[in-house]
Structures are given as structure tokens and as C-alpha cells.
Amino acid sequence: MSRPAPSPIARDPLPDLDQKQTALSYLSEAWADARHEGVDGDCLAQASLFTALAELVSTYGEDAVAKFAEGLSARIRNGEFSLKLAKQ
């Protein structure tokens, strides 16, 4: 996995949407590398969820993350996390 070298020049933080897109790009690359190395997708998903939830808990606390997680089932059922292929 190749990452850009840290810049010695201090930069302003990226806007939130740009940070999310950059983070998704890094994660997608890491995911592809792990799959190429033979790591099972289900194992990656579970490790990713654990890591993400642990980070959220360290940032916002257990109660806030538990409340957030309570709403995930409805969002999943509503298709927010489904990757739909465009029909041509």
C-alpha cells in the first residue's frame, strides 16, 4: 500500500466531506490489498467494524455510540449500505 509522504508544510484541515472521501480512498486501498493477500472479506468487515466502533467510543463515549448503533438496523433495512449496480 502506498501512502503519500507527510508534508513538512502545515496545511489547514480538509473540509469534512473531503476528509471522508480521502479516508474512504485509503480504506478501499487497504481493503483491496488485504483481499489480494487472501484475507476473507467477512474477517475484514468484522475487524473494520470493531476498529470503527472502538474509535467512535474513544471519541464520543459508549452511550453516544450505543445510541448511534441503535439506529443502524433501520438504515441497513432502508438500503443505505447496499451497493446497487446501475442497470444499463
PDB file of N, CA, C and O in Angstrom, residues 18-81:
ATOM      1  N   ASP A  18     -14.327  16.204   2.240  1.00  0.00           N
ATOM      2  CA  ASP A  18     -13.045  15.820   1.636  1.00  0.00           C
ATOM      3  C   ASP A  18     -12.307  14.818   2.512  1.00  0.00           C
ATOM      4  O   ASP A  18     -11.691  13.873   2.008  1.00  0.00           O
ATOM      5  N   GLN A  19     -12.357  15.013   3.831  1.00  0.00           N
ATOM      6  CA  GLN A  19     -11.709  14.063   4.735  1.00  0.00           C
ATOM      7  C   GLN A  19     -12.356  12.690   4.613  1.00  0.00           C
ATOM      8  O   GLN A  19     -11.661  11.666   4.588  1.00  0.00           O
ATOM      9  N   LYS A  20     -13.685  12.652   4.539  1.00  0.00           N
ATOM     10  CA  LYS A  20     -14.382  11.372   4.425  1.00  0.00           C
ATOM     11  C   LYS A  20     -14.036  10.684   3.109  1.00  0.00           C
ATOM     12  O   LYS A  20     -13.823   9.468   3.071  1.00  0.00           O
ATOM     13  N   GLN A  21     -13.963  11.437   2.025  1.00  0.00           N
ATOM     14  CA  GLN A  21     -13.615  10.849   0.730  1.00  0.00           C
ATOM     15  C   GLN A  21     -12.174  10.350   0.729  1.00  0.00           C
ATOM     16  O   GLN A  21     -11.879   9.281   0.192  1.00  0.00           O
ATOM     17  N   THR A  22     -11.269  11.093   1.351  1.00  0.00           N
ATOM     18  CA  THR A  22      -9.873  10.671   1.447  1.00  0.00           C
ATOM     19  C   THR A  22      -9.761   9.419   2.299  1.00  0.00           C
ATOM     20  O   THR A  22      -9.057   8.463   1.940  1.00  0.00           O
ATOM     21  N   ALA A  23     -10.471   9.403   3.431  1.00  0.00           N
ATOM     22  CA  ALA A  23     -10.445   8.231   4.310  1.00  0.00           C
ATOM     23  C   ALA A  23     -10.988   7.007   3.579  1.00  0.00           C
ATOM     24  O   ALA A  23     -10.407   5.915   3.673  1.00  0.00           O
ATOM     25  N   LEU A  24     -12.075   7.174   2.848  1.00  0.00           N
ATOM     26  CA  LEU A  24     -12.652   6.053   2.106  1.00  0.00           C
ATOM     27  C   LEU A  24     -11.674   5.541   1.059  1.00  0.00           C
ATOM     28  O   LEU A  24     -11.547   4.327   0.852  1.00  0.00           O
ATOM     29  N   SER A  25     -10.945   6.426   0.428  1.00  0.00           N
ATOM     30  CA  SER A  25      -9.945   6.022  -0.555  1.00  0.00           C
ATOM     31  C   SER A  25      -8.847   5.183   0.095  1.00  0.00           C
ATOM     32  O   SER A  25      -8.465   4.125  -0.432  1.00  0.00           O
ATOM     33  N   TYR A  26      -8.337   5.622   1.245  1.00  0.00           N
ATOM     34  CA  TYR A  26      -7.315   4.856   1.966  1.00  0.00           C
ATOM     35  C   TYR A  26      -7.846   3.491   2.390  1.00  0.00           C
ATOM     36  O   TYR A  26      -7.173   2.471   2.245  1.00  0.00           O
ATOM     37  N   LEU A  27      -9.066   3.476   2.928  1.00  0.00           N
ATOM     38  CA  LEU A  27      -9.645   2.213   3.386  1.00  0.00           C
ATOM     39  C   LEU A  27      -9.905   1.260   2.222  1.00  0.00           C
ATOM     40  O   LEU A  27      -9.678   0.054   2.344  1.00  0.00           O
ATOM     41  N   SER A  28     -10.369   1.789   1.115  1.00  0.00           N
ATOM     42  CA  SER A  28     -10.612   0.945  -0.063  1.00  0.00           C
ATOM     43  C   SER A  28      -9.321   0.320  -0.560  1.00  0.00           C
ATOM     44  O   SER A  28      -9.285  -0.859  -0.933  1.00  0.00           O
ATOM     45  N   GLU A  29      -8.250   1.097  -0.542  1.00  0.00           N
ATOM     46  CA  GLU A  29      -6.949   0.578  -0.975  1.00  0.00           C
ATOM     47  C   GLU A  29      -6.455  -0.499  -0.005  1.00  0.00           C
ATOM     48  O   GLU A  29      -5.978  -1.557  -0.429  1.00  0.00           O
ATOM     49  N   ALA A  30      -6.584  -0.242   1.289  1.00  0.00           N
ATOM     50  CA  ALA A  30      -6.154  -1.228   2.288  1.00  0.00           C
ATOM     51  C   ALA A  30      -6.992  -2.495   2.179  1.00  0.00           C
ATOM     52  O   ALA A  30      -6.469  -3.611   2.289  1.00  0.00           O
ATOM     53  N   TRP A  31      -8.282  -2.333   1.948  1.00  0.00           N
ATOM     54  CA  TRP A  31      -9.189  -3.484   1.800  1.00  0.00           C
ATOM     55  C   TRP A  31      -8.760  -4.325   0.598  1.00  0.00           C
ATOM     56  O   TRP A  31      -8.666  -5.552   0.688  1.00  0.00           O
ATOM     57  N   ALA A  32      -8.514  -3.672  -0.525  1.00  0.00           N
ATOM     58  CA  ALA A  32      -8.105  -4.381  -1.738  1.00  0.00           C
ATOM     59  C   ALA A  32      -6.772  -5.110  -1.517  1.00  0.00           C
ATOM     60  O   ALA A  32      -6.620  -6.256  -1.961  1.00  0.00           O
ATOM     61  N   ASP A  33      -5.848  -4.468  -0.829  1.00  0.00           N
ATOM     62  CA  ASP A  33      -4.554  -5.110  -0.535  1.00  0.00           C
ATOM     63  C   ASP A  33      -4.749  -6.350   0.325  1.00  0.00           C
ATOM     64  O   ASP A  33      -4.147  -7.397   0.067  1.00  0.00           O
ATOM     65  N   ALA A  34      -5.580  -6.239   1.352  1.00  0.00           N
ATOM     66  CA  ALA A  34      -5.821  -7.380   2.240  1.00  0.00           C
ATOM     67  C   ALA A  34      -6.503  -8.521   1.492  1.00  0.00           C
ATOM     68  O   ALA A  34      -6.140  -9.690   1.663  1.00  0.00           O
ATOM     69  N   ARG A  35      -7.473  -8.208   0.649  1.00  0.00           N
ATOM     70  CA  ARG A  35      -8.147  -9.248  -0.143  1.00  0.00           C
ATOM     71  C   ARG A  35      -7.153  -9.925  -1.069  1.00  0.00           C
ATOM     72  O   ARG A  35      -7.180 -11.146  -1.239  1.00  0.00           O
ATOM     73  N   HIS A  36      -6.258  -9.132  -1.670  1.00  0.00           N
ATOM     74  CA  HIS A  36      -5.229  -9.674  -2.562  1.00  0.00           C
ATOM     75  C   HIS A  36      -4.306 -10.630  -1.804  1.00  0.00           C
ATOM     76  O   HIS A  36      -3.821 -11.615  -2.370  1.00  0.00           O
ATOM     77  N   GLU A  37      -4.084 -10.352  -0.525  1.00  0.00           N
ATOM     78  CA  GLU A  37      -3.237 -11.200   0.317  1.00  0.00           C
ATOM     79  C   GLU A  37      -3.998 -12.404   0.866  1.00  0.00           C
ATOM     80  O   GLU A  37      -3.432 -13.217   1.586  1.00  0.00           O
ATOM     81  N   GLY A  38      -5.282 -12.525   0.539  1.00  0.00           N
ATOM     82  CA  GLY A  38      -6.054 -13.689   0.943  1.00  0.00           C
ATOM     83  C   GLY A  38      -6.887 -13.538   2.198  1.00  0.00           C
ATOM     84  O   GLY A  38      -7.455 -14.512   2.683  1.00  0.00           O
ATOM     85  N   VAL A  39      -6.992 -12.336   2.726  1.00  0.00           N
ATOM     86  CA  VAL A  39      -7.823 -12.125   3.910  1.00  0.00           C
ATOM     87  C   VAL A  39      -9.292 -12.158   3.492  1.00  0.00           C
ATOM     88  O   VAL A  39      -9.686 -11.515   2.519  1.00  0.00           O
ATOM     89  N   ASP A  40     -10.085 -12.935   4.213  1.00  0.00           N
ATOM     90  CA  ASP A  40     -11.509 -13.102   3.918  1.00  0.00           C
ATOM     91  C   ASP A  40     -12.263 -11.788   4.127  1.00  0.00           C
ATOM     92  O   ASP A  40     -12.006 -11.054   5.088  1.00  0.00           O
ATOM     93  N   GLY A  41     -13.208 -11.511   3.248  1.00  0.00           N
ATOM     94  CA  GLY A  41     -13.997 -10.286   3.332  1.00  0.00           C
ATOM     95  C   GLY A  41     -14.775 -10.159   4.632  1.00  0.00           C
ATOM     96  O   GLY A  41     -14.890  -9.072   5.197  1.00  0.00           O
ATOM     97  N   ASP A  42     -15.323 -11.276   5.122  1.00  0.00           N
ATOM     98  CA  ASP A  42     -16.068 -11.245   6.377  1.00  0.00           C
ATOM     99  C   ASP A  42     -15.146 -10.883   7.545  1.00  0.00           C
ATOM    100  O   ASP A  42     -15.524 -10.093   8.417  1.00  0.00           O
ATOM    101  N   CYS A  43     -13.939 -11.427   7.548  1.00  0.00           N
ATOM    102  CA  CYS A  43     -12.972 -11.088   8.598  1.00  0.00           C
ATOM    103  C   CYS A  43     -12.600  -9.606   8.527  1.00  0.00           C
ATOM    104  O   CYS A  43     -12.506  -8.926   9.556  1.00  0.00           O
ATOM    105  N   LEU A  44     -12.407  -9.107   7.321  1.00  0.00           N
ATOM    106  CA  LEU A  44     -12.112  -7.687   7.147  1.00  0.00           C
ATOM    107  C   LEU A  44     -13.254  -6.824   7.657  1.00  0.00           C
ATOM    108  O   LEU A  44     -13.032  -5.821   8.345  1.00  0.00           O
ATOM    109  N   ALA A  45     -14.471  -7.216   7.323  1.00  0.00           N
ATOM    110  CA  ALA A  45     -15.636  -6.431   7.739  1.00  0.00           C
ATOM    111  C   ALA A  45     -15.747  -6.389   9.256  1.00  0.00           C
ATOM    112  O   ALA A  45     -15.968  -5.322   9.847  1.00  0.00           O
ATOM    113  N   GLN A  46     -15.590  -7.543   9.898  1.00  0.00           N
ATOM    114  CA  GLN A  46     -15.701  -7.570  11.354  1.00  0.00           C
ATOM    115  C   GLN A  46     -14.575  -6.775  12.021  1.00  0.00           C
ATOM    116  O   GLN A  46     -14.817  -6.032  12.981  1.00  0.00           O
ATOM    117  N   ALA A  47     -13.363  -6.897  11.511  1.00  0.00           N
ATOM    118  CA  ALA A  47     -12.251  -6.134  12.075  1.00  0.00           C
ATOM    119  C   ALA A  47     -12.453  -4.634  11.848  1.00  0.00           C
ATOM    120  O   ALA A  47     -12.151  -3.819  12.730  1.00  0.00           O
ATOM    121  N   SER A  48     -12.977  -4.289  10.689  1.00  0.00           N
ATOM    122  CA  SER A  48     -13.228  -2.881  10.378  1.00  0.00           C
ATOM    123  C   SER A  48     -14.305  -2.304  11.289  1.00  0.00           C
ATOM    124  O   SER A  48     -14.176  -1.175  11.787  1.00  0.00           O
ATOM    125  N   LEU A  49     -15.382  -3.068  11.488  1.00  0.00           N
ATOM    126  CA  LEU A  49     -16.437  -2.601  12.390  1.00  0.00           C
ATOM    127  C   LEU A  49     -15.915  -2.434  13.816  1.00  0.00           C
ATOM    128  O   LEU A  49     -16.223  -1.443  14.487  1.00  0.00           O
ATOM    129  N   PHE A  50     -15.135  -3.403  14.294  1.00  0.00           N
ATOM    130  CA  PHE A  50     -14.572  -3.292  15.633  1.00  0.00           C
ATOM    131  C   PHE A  50     -13.708  -2.040  15.749  1.00  0.00           C
ATOM    132  O   PHE A  50     -13.837  -1.262  16.699  1.00  0.00           O
ATOM    133  N   THR A  51     -12.825  -1.845  14.776  1.00  0.00           N
ATOM    134  CA  THR A  51     -11.916  -0.698  14.809  1.00  0.00           C
ATOM    135  C   THR A  51     -12.698   0.612  14.753  1.00  0.00           C
ATOM    136  O   THR A  51     -12.403   1.557  15.499  1.00  0.00           O
ATOM    137  N   ALA A  52     -13.709   0.672  13.883  1.00  0.00           N
ATOM    138  CA  ALA A  52     -14.507   1.887  13.753  1.00  0.00           C
ATOM    139  C   ALA A  52     -15.276   2.184  15.040  1.00  0.00           C
ATOM    140  O   ALA A  52     -15.283   3.326  15.524  1.00  0.00           O
ATOM    141  N   LEU A  53     -15.916   1.162  15.604  1.00  0.00           N
ATOM    142  CA  LEU A  53     -16.674   1.375  16.836  1.00  0.00           C
ATOM    143  C   LEU A  53     -15.756   1.753  17.999  1.00  0.00           C
ATOM    144  O   LEU A  53     -16.093   2.628  18.809  1.00  0.00           O
ATOM    145  N   ALA A  54     -14.592   1.127  18.079  1.00  0.00           N
ATOM    146  CA  ALA A  54     -13.642   1.471  19.141  1.00  0.00           C
ATOM    147  C   ALA A  54     -13.194   2.929  19.014  1.00  0.00           C
ATOM    148  O   ALA A  54     -13.070   3.646  20.022  1.00  0.00           O
ATOM    149  N   GLU A  55     -12.963   3.385  17.799  1.00  0.00           N
ATOM    150  CA  GLU A  55     -12.562   4.783  17.582  1.00  0.00           C
ATOM    151  C   GLU A  55     -13.692   5.726  17.973  1.00  0.00           C
ATOM    152  O   GLU A  55     -13.462   6.749  18.625  1.00  0.00           O
ATOM    153  N   LEU A  56     -14.919   5.389  17.578  1.00  0.00           N
ATOM    154  CA  LEU A  56     -16.054   6.234  17.941  1.00  0.00           C
ATOM    155  C   LEU A  56     -16.247   6.285  19.455  1.00  0.00           C
ATOM    156  O   LEU A  56     -16.525   7.352  20.016  1.00  0.00           O
ATOM    157  N   VAL A  57     -16.106   5.146  20.118  1.00  0.00           N
ATOM    158  CA  VAL A  57     -16.240   5.113  21.581  1.00  0.00           C
ATOM    159  C   VAL A  57     -15.166   5.977  22.229  1.00  0.00           C
ATOM    160  O   VAL A  57     -15.443   6.733  23.169  1.00  0.00           O
ATOM    161  N   SER A  58     -13.934   5.901  21.737  1.00  0.00           N
ATOM    162  CA  SER A  58     -12.862   6.710  22.334  1.00  0.00           C
ATOM    163  C   SER A  58     -13.091   8.200  22.098  1.00  0.00           C
ATOM    164  O   SER A  58     -12.650   9.032  22.885  1.00  0.00           O
ATOM    165  N   THR A  59     -13.800   8.536  21.017  1.00  0.00           N
ATOM    166  CA  THR A  59     -14.054   9.940  20.700  1.00  0.00           C
ATOM    167  C   THR A  59     -15.308  10.474  21.391  1.00  0.00           C
ATOM    168  O   THR A  59     -15.289  11.577  21.942  1.00  0.00           O
ATOM    169  N   TYR A  60     -16.398   9.698  21.347  1.00  0.00           N
ATOM    170  CA  TYR A  60     -17.701  10.196  21.795  1.00  0.00           C
ATOM    171  C   TYR A  60     -18.232   9.533  23.068  1.00  0.00           C
ATOM    172  O   TYR A  60     -19.197  10.020  23.643  1.00  0.00           O
ATOM    173  N   GLY A  61     -17.655   8.407  23.454  1.00  0.00           N
ATOM    174  CA  GLY A  61     -18.130   7.700  24.634  1.00  0.00           C
ATOM    175  C   GLY A  61     -19.101   6.590  24.277  1.00  0.00           C
ATOM    176  O   GLY A  61     -19.714   6.585  23.201  1.00  0.00           O
ATOM    177  N   GLU A  62     -19.237   5.655  25.191  1.00  0.00           N
ATOM    178  CA  GLU A  62     -20.046   4.459  24.946  1.00  0.00           C
ATOM    179  C   GLU A  62     -21.522   4.765  24.751  1.00  0.00           C
ATOM    180  O   GLU A  62     -22.171   4.193  23.876  1.00  0.00           O
ATOM    181  N   ASP A  63     -22.087   5.657  25.566  1.00  0.00           N
ATOM    182  CA  ASP A  63     -23.522   5.941  25.452  1.00  0.00           C
ATOM    183  C   ASP A  63     -23.878   6.544  24.097  1.00  0.00           C
ATOM    184  O   ASP A  63     -24.862   6.142  23.468  1.00  0.00           O
ATOM    185  N   ALA A  64     -23.082   7.490  23.640  1.00  0.00           N
ATOM    186  CA  ALA A  64     -23.367   8.136  22.349  1.00  0.00           C
ATOM    187  C   ALA A  64     -23.253   7.135  21.203  1.00  0.00           C
ATOM    188  O   ALA A  64     -24.080   7.137  20.285  1.00  0.00           O
ATOM    189  N   VAL A  65     -22.257   6.268  21.256  1.00  0.00           N
ATOM    190  CA  VAL A  65     -22.064   5.286  20.189  1.00  0.00           C
ATOM    191  C   VAL A  65     -23.158   4.228  20.235  1.00  0.00           C
ATOM    192  O   VAL A  65     -23.665   3.798  19.191  1.00  0.00           O
ATOM    193  N   ALA A  66     -23.571   3.831  21.431  1.00  0.00           N
ATOM    194  CA  ALA A  66     -24.670   2.876  21.544  1.00  0.00           C
ATOM    195  C   ALA A  66     -25.949   3.456  20.946  1.00  0.00           C
ATOM    196  O   ALA A  66     -26.681   2.760  20.227  1.00  0.00           O
ATOM    197  N   LYS A  67     -26.197   4.732  21.212  1.00  0.00           N
ATOM    198  CA  LYS A  67     -27.388   5.381  20.627  1.00  0.00           C
ATOM    199  C   LYS A  67     -27.281   5.417  19.106  1.00  0.00           C
ATOM    200  O   LYS A  67     -28.250   5.145  18.401  1.00  0.00           O
ATOM    201  N   PHE A  68     -26.106   5.746  18.594  1.00  0.00           N
ATOM    202  CA  PHE A  68     -25.872   5.752  17.147  1.00  0.00           C
ATOM    203  C   PHE A  68     -26.128   4.358  16.573  1.00  0.00           C
ATOM    204  O   PHE A  68     -26.807   4.198  15.544  1.00  0.00           O
ATOM    205  N   ALA A  69     -25.599   3.333  17.223  1.00  0.00           N
ATOM    206  CA  ALA A  69     -25.727   1.958  16.732  1.00  0.00           C
ATOM    207  C   ALA A  69     -27.179   1.484  16.736  1.00  0.00           C
ATOM    208  O   ALA A  69     -27.563   0.676  15.890  1.00  0.00           O
ATOM    209  N   GLU A  70     -27.984   1.986  17.659  1.00  0.00           N
ATOM    210  CA  GLU A  70     -29.400   1.612  17.695  1.00  0.00           C
ATOM    211  C   GLU A  70     -30.113   1.961  16.398  1.00  0.00           C
ATOM    212  O   GLU A  70     -31.032   1.257  15.982  1.00  0.00           O
ATOM    213  N   GLY A  71     -29.690   3.023  15.749  1.00  0.00           N
ATOM    214  CA  GLY A  71     -30.324   3.447  14.507  1.00  0.00           C
ATOM    215  C   GLY A  71     -29.808   2.744  13.270  1.00  0.00           C
ATOM    216  O   GLY A  71     -30.350   2.930  12.174  1.00  0.00           O
ATOM    217  N   LEU A  72     -28.788   1.922  13.409  1.00  0.00           N
ATOM    218  CA  LEU A  72     -28.190   1.284  12.233  1.00  0.00           C
ATOM    219  C   LEU A  72     -29.113   0.263  11.579  1.00  0.00           C
ATOM    220  O   LEU A  72     -29.131   0.144  10.358  1.00  0.00           O
ATOM    221  N   SER A  73     -29.890  -0.479  12.371  1.00  0.00           N
ATOM    222  CA  SER A  73     -30.733  -1.520  11.762  1.00  0.00           C
ATOM    223  C   SER A  73     -31.724  -0.922  10.776  1.00  0.00           C
ATOM    224  O   SER A  73     -31.918  -1.465   9.683  1.00  0.00           O
ATOM    225  N   ALA A  74     -32.334   0.193  11.128  1.00  0.00           N
ATOM    226  CA  ALA A  74     -33.281   0.842  10.207  1.00  0.00           C
ATOM    227  C   ALA A  74     -32.560   1.353   8.962  1.00  0.00           C
ATOM    228  O   ALA A  74     -33.069   1.221   7.845  1.00  0.00           O
ATOM    229  N   ARG A  75     -31.383   1.907   9.135  1.00  0.00           N
ATOM    230  CA  ARG A  75     -30.623   2.414   7.996  1.00  0.00           C
ATOM    231  C   ARG A  75     -30.208   1.273   7.066  1.00  0.00           C
ATOM    232  O   ARG A  75     -30.229   1.423   5.840  1.00  0.00           O
ATOM    233  N   ILE A  76     -29.831   0.133   7.649  1.00  0.00           N
ATOM    234  CA  ILE A  76     -29.455  -1.030   6.837  1.00  0.00           C
ATOM    235  C   ILE A  76     -30.660  -1.505   6.043  1.00  0.00           C
ATOM    236  O   ILE A  76     -30.579  -1.749   4.830  1.00  0.00           O
ATOM    237  N   ARG A  77     -31.802  -1.619   6.727  1.00  0.00           N
ATOM    238  CA  ARG A  77     -33.033  -2.062   6.043  1.00  0.00           C
ATOM    239  C   ARG A  77     -33.478  -1.086   4.961  1.00  0.00           C
ATOM    240  O   ARG A  77     -34.092  -1.487   3.979  1.00  0.00           O
ATOM    241  N   ASN A  78     -33.171   0.181   5.133  1.00  0.00           N
ATOM    242  CA  ASN A  78     -33.528   1.192   4.134  1.00  0.00           C
ATOM    243  C   ASN A  78     -32.562   1.221   2.955  1.00  0.00           C
ATOM    244  O   ASN A  78     -32.738   2.003   2.028  1.00  0.00           O
ATOM    245  N   GLY A  79     -31.546   0.390   2.982  1.00  0.00           N
ATOM    246  CA  GLY A  79     -30.635   0.269   1.853  1.00  0.00           C
ATOM    247  C   GLY A  79     -29.492   1.261   1.828  1.00  0.00           C
ATOM    248  O   GLY A  79     -28.785   1.356   0.821  1.00  0.00           O
ATOM    249  N   GLU A  80     -29.258   1.976   2.931  1.00  0.00           N
ATOM    250  CA  GLU A  80     -28.186   2.977   2.926  1.00  0.00           C
ATOM    251  C   GLU A  80     -26.798   2.385   2.715  1.00  0.00           C
ATOM    252  O   GLU A  80     -25.890   3.080   2.283  1.00  0.00           O
ATOM    253  N   PHE A  81     -26.643   1.100   3.010  1.00  0.00           N
ATOM    254  CA  PHE A  81     -25.325   0.478   2.901  1.00  0.00           C
ATOM    255  C   PHE A  81     -25.265  -0.553   1.773  1.00  0.00           C
ATOM    256  O   PHE A  81     -24.282  -1.275   1.648  1.00  0.00           O
TER     257      PHE A  81
END
